[in-house]
Amino acid sequence: MFDFSIVTQWFDALLRDTLGLGDFLSILIECVLVGAGILVGYALIAIVLIFMERKVCAYFQCRLGPMRVGYWGLLQVFADVLKMLIKEIFFVDRADKLLYAVAPILVIIGSVGAFSFLPWNNGATVLDFNVGVFLLTAISSIGVVGIFLAGWGSNNKYSVVSAMRGAVQMISYEMSLCLCLITAVILTGTMQMSGIVEAQTGPFKWLIFQGHIPAIIAFLVFLVAGNAEANRGPFDMAEAESELTAGHHTEYSGMGFGFFYLAEFLNLFIIAGIAATVFLGGWAPINIGVDAFDTVMNYIPGIVWFMGKAFALVWVLMWIKWTFPRLRIDQILKLEWKYLMPLGLINLVLMTVIVALGWYIK
């Protein structure tokens, strides 16, 4: 499989040796290009997800979805983006101006930061630290602060209730998310995202195969907890329209609202991307030990494998949203504290025993 680090090393040598720019300018140019690439990828995936959400929703409701702007409605999202860009940005009277302005920025920072940890291909991971899983969970938690500040700073009682619901829900379900990731770390022996993927290269080496039943349980719990963490239905009590209008972003317009909207969709992709990376091999192809089959699979680029797995999980999460009714806030918290977290703890102990006794696929 192609190693993208060959390209990055060549470009670094081009800047340093061929052009003679020196360390500072070379690193500066590389950081600017990487940052621009992250933002462009973030925006493009958001456009695809918004269109996909509308079409999947329409499919489950036996209708067509957007069809008027462009062929099959393909330009509808671009029209909506243009409308959002030219909308007036207003400030609410008696709102806390600082908190009101900072909240959407914190939400988008947490989302973009977590997005940067996704390993797209072999050698194509932007942030690839040896404690990557720890940093990923820490950076993604910034969004909780943004949601709470948005509700509190808006000086709107509905927004405050929504922010309290969102904060308690996200903080609660982070427990199960972390337990599932720790379960995977115990099995792979590393917290580095690229290392987790490399541990899954080989015949039947994806974690759901290596770790047997505990890995499958961790995978399923991760999907449920991740859906709640992203405030997606049926866990979208923070944005219960029939009760709280638009929730914590009720008082936002223009790109202030757009940041919340983008972060919600990209958090969905981030959850799916992490699940695909940790439990389904990420960019690693599926190998079954048959040389001819494995050779063909290895020719498929790693980014195709990663995107295919991630979007397959996105479709599953959308399926869940448009199938199940919204839960009450007490049901959401009961599911986490009485069922998912105890199950995650037991599963973690079980995985530890399996690894200690060597009962997993090596």
Short mmCIF file of C-alpha atoms in Angstrom, two decimals:
data_model
loop_
_atom_site.label_atom_id
_atom_site.label_comp_id
_atom_site.label_asym_id
_atom_site.label_seq_id
_atom_site.Cartn_x
_atom_site.Cartn_y
_atom_site.Cartn_z
CA MET A 1 0.00 0.00 0.00
CA PHE A 2 1.23 3.48 -0.90
CA ASP A 3 2.95 5.39 1.91
CA PHE A 4 2.00 9.07 1.71
CA SER A 5 5.01 10.02 3.86
CA ILE A 6 7.11 9.66 0.68
CA VAL A 7 5.30 12.70 -0.74
CA THR A 8 5.62 14.74 2.45
CA GLN A 9 9.34 13.95 2.78
CA TRP A 10 9.90 14.91 -0.87
CA PHE A 11 8.10 18.23 -0.41
CA ASP A 12 10.05 18.95 2.78
CA ALA A 13 13.33 18.24 0.98
CA LEU A 14 12.20 20.48 -1.89
CA LEU A 15 11.66 23.42 0.44
CA ARG A 16 14.75 22.91 2.59
CA ASP A 17 17.39 21.66 0.15
CA THR A 18 16.33 22.58 -3.38
CA LEU A 19 14.85 26.01 -2.63
CA GLY A 20 17.05 26.61 0.42
CA LEU A 21 14.32 28.24 2.50
CA GLY A 22 15.64 27.09 5.86
CA ASP A 23 13.87 25.44 8.77
CA PHE A 24 11.60 28.30 9.83
CA LEU A 25 10.16 29.16 6.41
CA SER A 26 9.85 25.51 5.43
CA ILE A 27 7.90 24.61 8.56
CA LEU A 28 5.76 27.76 8.19
CA ILE A 29 4.81 26.94 4.59
CA GLU A 30 4.10 23.31 5.48
CA CYS A 31 1.89 24.31 8.42
CA VAL A 32 -0.06 26.81 6.30
CA LEU A 33 -0.64 24.23 3.54
CA VAL A 34 -1.67 21.54 6.03
CA GLY A 35 -4.03 23.95 7.80
CA ALA A 36 -5.59 25.01 4.49
CA GLY A 37 -5.98 21.35 3.51
CA ILE A 38 -7.74 20.57 6.79
CA LEU A 39 -10.17 23.47 6.39
CA VAL A 40 -10.92 22.62 2.75
CA GLY A 41 -11.46 18.95 3.61
CA TYR A 42 -13.62 19.96 6.57
CA ALA A 43 -15.83 22.15 4.37
CA LEU A 44 -16.12 19.63 1.53
CA ILE A 45 -17.07 16.76 3.82
CA ALA A 46 -19.63 19.02 5.54
CA ILE A 47 -21.25 19.75 2.15
CA VAL A 48 -21.39 16.04 1.33
CA LEU A 49 -22.84 15.17 4.74
CA ILE A 50 -25.55 17.84 4.60
CA PHE A 51 -26.68 16.64 1.18
CA MET A 52 -26.45 13.01 2.30
CA GLU A 53 -28.52 13.74 5.43
CA ARG A 54 -31.31 15.27 3.37
CA LYS A 55 -31.42 12.43 0.87
CA VAL A 56 -31.24 9.69 3.54
CA CYS A 57 -33.97 11.43 5.54
CA ALA A 58 -36.11 11.70 2.40
CA TYR A 59 -35.55 8.02 1.59
CA PHE A 60 -36.76 6.90 5.00
CA GLN A 61 -39.77 9.21 4.76
CA CYS A 62 -40.68 8.01 1.24
CA ARG A 63 -40.01 11.32 -0.49
CA LEU A 64 -37.34 12.79 -2.80
CA GLY A 65 -35.62 15.49 -0.78
CA PRO A 66 -34.15 18.64 -2.44
CA MET A 67 -34.59 18.41 -6.23
CA ARG A 68 -34.97 21.96 -7.59
CA VAL A 69 -31.49 23.54 -7.40
CA GLY A 70 -29.21 21.70 -9.81
CA TYR A 71 -29.50 18.16 -11.11
CA TRP A 72 -31.01 15.93 -8.40
CA GLY A 73 -30.68 18.86 -6.00
CA LEU A 74 -26.86 18.74 -6.01
CA LEU A 75 -26.52 22.53 -5.80
CA GLN A 76 -29.01 23.00 -2.95
CA VAL A 77 -26.31 22.92 -0.27
CA PHE A 78 -24.25 25.57 -2.09
CA ALA A 79 -27.34 27.79 -2.29
CA ASP A 80 -27.86 27.36 1.45
CA VAL A 81 -24.21 28.19 2.16
CA LEU A 82 -24.49 31.38 0.10
CA LYS A 83 -27.67 32.36 1.95
CA MET A 84 -25.95 31.78 5.30
CA LEU A 85 -22.91 33.84 4.29
CA ILE A 86 -24.98 36.92 3.37
CA LYS A 87 -27.32 36.79 6.36
CA GLU A 88 -27.02 39.57 8.92
CA ILE A 89 -25.12 38.72 12.11
CA PHE A 90 -26.91 40.31 15.06
CA PHE A 91 -26.23 40.44 18.79
CA VAL A 92 -28.88 39.84 21.42
CA ASP A 93 -29.78 42.61 23.88
CA ARG A 94 -28.61 41.97 27.45
CA ALA A 95 -26.57 38.97 26.28
CA ASP A 96 -23.03 38.42 27.49
CA LYS A 97 -21.27 39.72 24.37
CA LEU A 98 -17.96 37.93 25.06
CA LEU A 99 -19.42 34.49 25.81
CA TYR A 100 -21.94 34.88 22.98
CA ALA A 101 -19.14 35.53 20.47
CA VAL A 102 -16.64 32.97 21.81
CA ALA A 103 -19.05 30.00 22.02
CA PRO A 104 -19.30 29.12 18.28
CA ILE A 105 -15.54 29.57 17.90
CA LEU A 106 -14.88 27.05 20.70
CA VAL A 107 -17.31 24.58 19.14
CA ILE A 108 -15.63 24.76 15.74
CA ILE A 109 -12.12 24.60 17.29
CA GLY A 110 -12.99 21.38 19.12
CA SER A 111 -14.47 19.88 15.97
CA VAL A 112 -11.58 20.87 13.65
CA GLY A 113 -9.03 19.72 16.26
CA ALA A 114 -10.60 16.27 16.51
CA PHE A 115 -10.90 16.14 12.71
CA SER A 116 -7.12 16.63 12.46
CA PHE A 117 -6.43 13.36 14.30
CA LEU A 118 -8.11 11.17 11.68
CA PRO A 119 -5.59 8.96 9.80
CA TRP A 120 -6.57 9.25 6.13
CA ASN A 121 -3.89 7.04 4.65
CA ASN A 122 -0.62 5.37 5.51
CA GLY A 123 1.65 8.31 6.33
CA ALA A 124 -1.15 10.89 6.00
CA THR A 125 -2.09 11.68 9.59
CA VAL A 126 -1.87 15.38 10.47
CA LEU A 127 -1.66 15.03 14.26
CA ASP A 128 -0.06 11.70 15.11
CA PHE A 129 1.24 11.86 18.68
CA ASN A 130 2.19 8.88 20.81
CA VAL A 131 -0.68 9.84 23.14
CA GLY A 132 -3.07 10.54 20.26
CA VAL A 133 -6.14 8.89 21.78
CA PHE A 134 -5.72 10.93 24.98
CA LEU A 135 -5.30 14.21 23.09
CA LEU A 136 -8.21 13.39 20.80
CA THR A 137 -10.63 12.97 23.69
CA ALA A 138 -9.27 16.10 25.40
CA ILE A 139 -9.59 18.35 22.32
CA SER A 140 -13.04 17.04 21.42
CA SER A 141 -14.23 18.01 24.91
CA ILE A 142 -13.76 21.69 24.09
CA GLY A 143 -17.05 21.59 22.21
CA VAL A 144 -18.92 20.96 25.49
CA VAL A 145 -17.67 24.30 26.82
CA GLY A 146 -18.78 26.06 23.66
CA ILE A 147 -22.29 24.63 23.86
CA PHE A 148 -22.69 25.65 27.50
CA LEU A 149 -21.35 29.16 26.87
CA ALA A 150 -23.72 29.55 23.90
CA GLY A 151 -26.75 28.84 26.07
CA TRP A 152 -25.59 30.89 29.03
CA GLY A 153 -24.31 33.82 26.99
CA SER A 154 -27.51 34.14 24.92
CA ASN A 155 -29.57 35.23 27.94
CA ASN A 156 -32.44 33.03 26.77
CA LYS A 157 -34.11 30.59 29.14
CA TYR A 158 -34.70 28.03 26.40
CA SER A 159 -31.05 28.22 25.36
CA VAL A 160 -29.91 27.79 28.96
CA VAL A 161 -32.02 24.65 29.41
CA SER A 162 -30.67 23.31 26.12
CA ALA A 163 -27.07 24.06 27.14
CA MET A 164 -27.52 22.28 30.47
CA ARG A 165 -29.01 19.25 28.72
CA GLY A 166 -26.27 19.21 26.10
CA ALA A 167 -23.45 19.59 28.63
CA VAL A 168 -24.65 16.87 31.00
CA GLN A 169 -25.37 14.51 28.10
CA MET A 170 -22.01 15.00 26.40
CA ILE A 171 -20.00 14.81 29.61
CA SER A 172 -21.85 11.62 30.60
CA TYR A 173 -21.36 9.82 27.29
CA GLU A 174 -17.69 10.76 27.15
CA MET A 175 -17.23 8.17 29.89
CA SER A 176 -18.38 5.33 27.65
CA LEU A 177 -16.44 6.68 24.67
CA CYS A 178 -13.22 6.74 26.69
CA LEU A 179 -13.82 3.24 28.07
CA CYS A 180 -14.27 1.89 24.54
CA LEU A 181 -11.09 3.61 23.35
CA ILE A 182 -9.13 2.31 26.37
CA THR A 183 -10.38 -1.18 25.52
CA ALA A 184 -8.88 -0.79 22.04
CA VAL A 185 -5.66 0.66 23.45
CA ILE A 186 -5.21 -2.36 25.72
CA LEU A 187 -5.60 -4.70 22.75
CA THR A 188 -3.27 -2.80 20.38
CA GLY A 189 -0.77 -1.66 23.00
CA THR A 190 -0.54 1.92 21.69
CA MET A 191 -2.38 5.24 21.89
CA GLN A 192 -0.98 6.50 18.59
CA MET A 193 -3.63 6.60 15.86
CA SER A 194 -1.30 5.34 13.14
CA GLY A 195 -0.06 2.60 15.49
CA ILE A 196 -3.63 1.44 16.13
CA VAL A 197 -4.18 1.10 12.37
CA GLU A 198 -0.84 -0.66 11.83
CA ALA A 199 -1.79 -3.18 14.53
CA GLN A 200 -4.78 -4.12 12.34
CA THR A 201 -2.91 -4.83 9.09
CA GLY A 202 -3.01 -8.48 8.11
CA PRO A 203 -5.54 -11.27 7.63
CA PHE A 204 -8.54 -10.83 9.95
CA LYS A 205 -6.63 -8.28 12.04
CA TRP A 206 -9.35 -5.64 12.39
CA LEU A 207 -10.05 -5.16 16.10
CA ILE A 208 -13.58 -6.54 15.87
CA PHE A 209 -11.93 -9.80 14.70
CA GLN A 210 -8.84 -9.69 16.95
CA GLY A 211 -10.62 -8.97 20.20
CA HIS A 212 -13.61 -11.28 19.67
CA ILE A 213 -16.75 -10.47 21.67
CA PRO A 214 -15.27 -7.68 23.89
CA ALA A 215 -14.10 -5.75 20.81
CA ILE A 216 -17.52 -6.10 19.17
CA ILE A 217 -19.23 -4.90 22.36
CA ALA A 218 -16.84 -1.92 22.56
CA PHE A 219 -17.57 -1.10 18.92
CA LEU A 220 -21.35 -1.13 19.40
CA VAL A 221 -21.17 0.87 22.65
CA PHE A 222 -18.90 3.37 20.91
CA LEU A 223 -21.43 3.91 18.13
CA VAL A 224 -24.28 4.49 20.59
CA ALA A 225 -22.23 6.78 22.84
CA GLY A 226 -20.78 8.60 19.84
CA ASN A 227 -24.26 9.27 18.50
CA ALA A 228 -25.18 10.83 21.85
CA GLU A 229 -21.90 12.74 22.01
CA ALA A 230 -22.66 14.33 18.63
CA ASN A 231 -26.18 15.31 19.80
CA ARG A 232 -27.74 13.25 17.03
CA GLY A 233 -31.16 11.67 17.14
CA PRO A 234 -32.55 9.91 19.06
CA PHE A 235 -30.26 11.70 21.54
CA ASP A 236 -30.94 15.27 20.34
CA MET A 237 -32.72 16.49 23.46
CA ALA A 238 -30.52 19.59 23.51
CA GLU A 239 -32.19 20.70 20.27
CA ALA A 240 -35.69 19.42 20.91
CA GLU A 241 -37.52 21.74 18.51
CA SER A 242 -40.96 21.14 20.01
CA GLU A 243 -39.69 22.25 23.43
CA LEU A 244 -36.65 24.51 23.00
CA THR A 245 -37.02 25.99 19.48
CA ALA A 246 -33.44 25.57 18.18
CA GLY A 247 -31.76 24.88 21.52
CA HIS A 248 -28.50 26.54 22.45
CA HIS A 249 -28.08 28.20 19.03
CA THR A 250 -31.56 29.76 18.97
CA GLU A 251 -30.18 33.31 19.21
CA TYR A 252 -27.48 32.87 16.54
CA SER A 253 -27.66 33.90 12.89
CA GLY A 254 -25.36 33.91 9.88
CA MET A 255 -22.04 32.16 10.35
CA GLY A 256 -22.50 32.05 14.12
CA PHE A 257 -25.28 29.55 13.53
CA GLY A 258 -23.27 28.09 10.64
CA PHE A 259 -20.43 27.09 12.97
CA PHE A 260 -22.81 25.10 15.17
CA TYR A 261 -24.39 23.55 12.07
CA LEU A 262 -21.02 22.56 10.58
CA ALA A 263 -19.73 21.16 13.85
CA GLU A 264 -22.79 18.96 14.31
CA PHE A 265 -22.36 17.28 10.94
CA LEU A 266 -18.58 17.00 11.16
CA ASN A 267 -18.82 15.53 14.66
CA LEU A 268 -20.94 12.81 13.09
CA PHE A 269 -18.16 12.11 10.58
CA ILE A 270 -15.48 12.30 13.30
CA ILE A 271 -17.28 9.68 15.40
CA ALA A 272 -17.64 7.45 12.35
CA GLY A 273 -13.99 8.05 11.40
CA ILE A 274 -12.70 7.18 14.86
CA ALA A 275 -14.85 4.04 14.95
CA ALA A 276 -13.57 3.04 11.49
CA THR A 277 -9.97 3.71 12.58
CA VAL A 278 -10.04 1.99 15.93
CA PHE A 279 -12.30 -0.98 15.26
CA LEU A 280 -12.43 -1.47 11.47
CA GLY A 281 -8.78 -1.01 10.52
CA GLY A 282 -8.92 2.58 9.26
CA TRP A 283 -7.02 2.76 5.97
CA ALA A 284 -5.96 -0.89 6.30
CA PRO A 285 -7.59 -3.12 3.62
CA ILE A 286 -9.51 -6.26 4.45
CA ASN A 287 -7.25 -9.31 4.09
CA ILE A 288 -8.34 -12.94 4.44
CA GLY A 289 -5.04 -14.77 3.93
CA VAL A 290 -5.63 -15.60 0.25
CA ASP A 291 -2.74 -14.10 -1.75
CA ALA A 292 -4.69 -13.22 -4.92
CA PHE A 293 -7.54 -11.57 -3.01
CA ASP A 294 -5.23 -9.74 -0.60
CA THR A 295 -3.07 -8.43 -3.45
CA VAL A 296 -6.09 -6.90 -5.18
CA MET A 297 -7.31 -5.36 -1.92
CA ASN A 298 -3.87 -3.86 -1.25
CA TYR A 299 -3.97 -2.03 -4.59
CA ILE A 300 -6.97 0.02 -3.40
CA PRO A 301 -5.69 3.30 -1.90
CA GLY A 302 -5.89 3.61 1.86
CA ILE A 303 -7.93 6.80 1.73
CA VAL A 304 -10.61 4.91 -0.24
CA TRP A 305 -10.77 2.27 2.49
CA PHE A 306 -10.98 4.89 5.22
CA MET A 307 -13.63 7.01 3.52
CA GLY A 308 -15.68 3.95 2.57
CA LYS A 309 -15.74 2.65 6.14
CA ALA A 310 -16.41 6.07 7.63
CA PHE A 311 -19.31 6.91 5.29
CA ALA A 312 -20.79 3.43 5.78
CA LEU A 313 -20.92 4.13 9.52
CA VAL A 314 -22.30 7.63 8.86
CA TRP A 315 -25.14 6.02 6.90
CA VAL A 316 -25.83 3.64 9.80
CA LEU A 317 -25.95 6.55 12.28
CA MET A 318 -28.31 8.47 9.98
CA TRP A 319 -30.45 5.36 9.70
CA ILE A 320 -30.68 5.26 13.49
CA LYS A 321 -31.63 8.93 13.68
CA TRP A 322 -34.49 8.68 11.21
CA THR A 323 -35.80 5.38 12.62
CA PHE A 324 -36.06 5.83 16.40
CA PRO A 325 -38.08 8.50 18.23
CA ARG A 326 -36.36 11.07 20.43
CA LEU A 327 -35.63 9.93 23.98
CA ARG A 328 -36.40 11.90 27.13
CA ILE A 329 -33.47 13.39 29.01
CA ASP A 330 -33.96 11.00 31.94
CA GLN A 331 -33.94 8.02 29.55
CA ILE A 332 -30.76 9.28 27.91
CA LEU A 333 -28.92 9.59 31.22
CA LYS A 334 -30.29 6.30 32.54
CA LEU A 335 -29.02 4.52 29.42
CA GLU A 336 -25.52 5.85 30.05
CA TRP A 337 -25.12 5.55 33.81
CA LYS A 338 -27.10 2.36 34.39
CA TYR A 339 -26.27 0.37 31.28
CA LEU A 340 -23.54 1.60 28.94
CA MET A 341 -20.93 2.64 31.49
CA PRO A 342 -21.22 -0.51 33.65
CA LEU A 343 -21.12 -2.58 30.46
CA GLY A 344 -18.03 -0.66 29.33
CA LEU A 345 -16.26 -1.25 32.65
CA ILE A 346 -17.00 -4.97 32.62
CA ASN A 347 -15.95 -5.16 28.99
CA LEU A 348 -12.68 -3.37 29.80
CA VAL A 349 -11.86 -5.89 32.51
CA LEU A 350 -12.75 -8.76 30.16
CA MET A 351 -10.48 -7.37 27.42
CA THR A 352 -7.65 -7.00 29.95
CA VAL A 353 -8.01 -10.65 30.92
CA ILE A 354 -8.07 -11.75 27.26
CA VAL A 355 -4.91 -9.78 26.47
CA ALA A 356 -3.13 -11.01 29.61
CA LEU A 357 -3.90 -14.64 28.72
CA GLY A 358 -3.16 -14.16 25.03
CA TRP A 359 -6.60 -15.24 23.84
CA TYR A 360 -6.71 -12.84 20.91
CA ILE A 361 -5.65 -13.11 17.26
CA LYS A 362 -1.97 -12.21 16.94
#
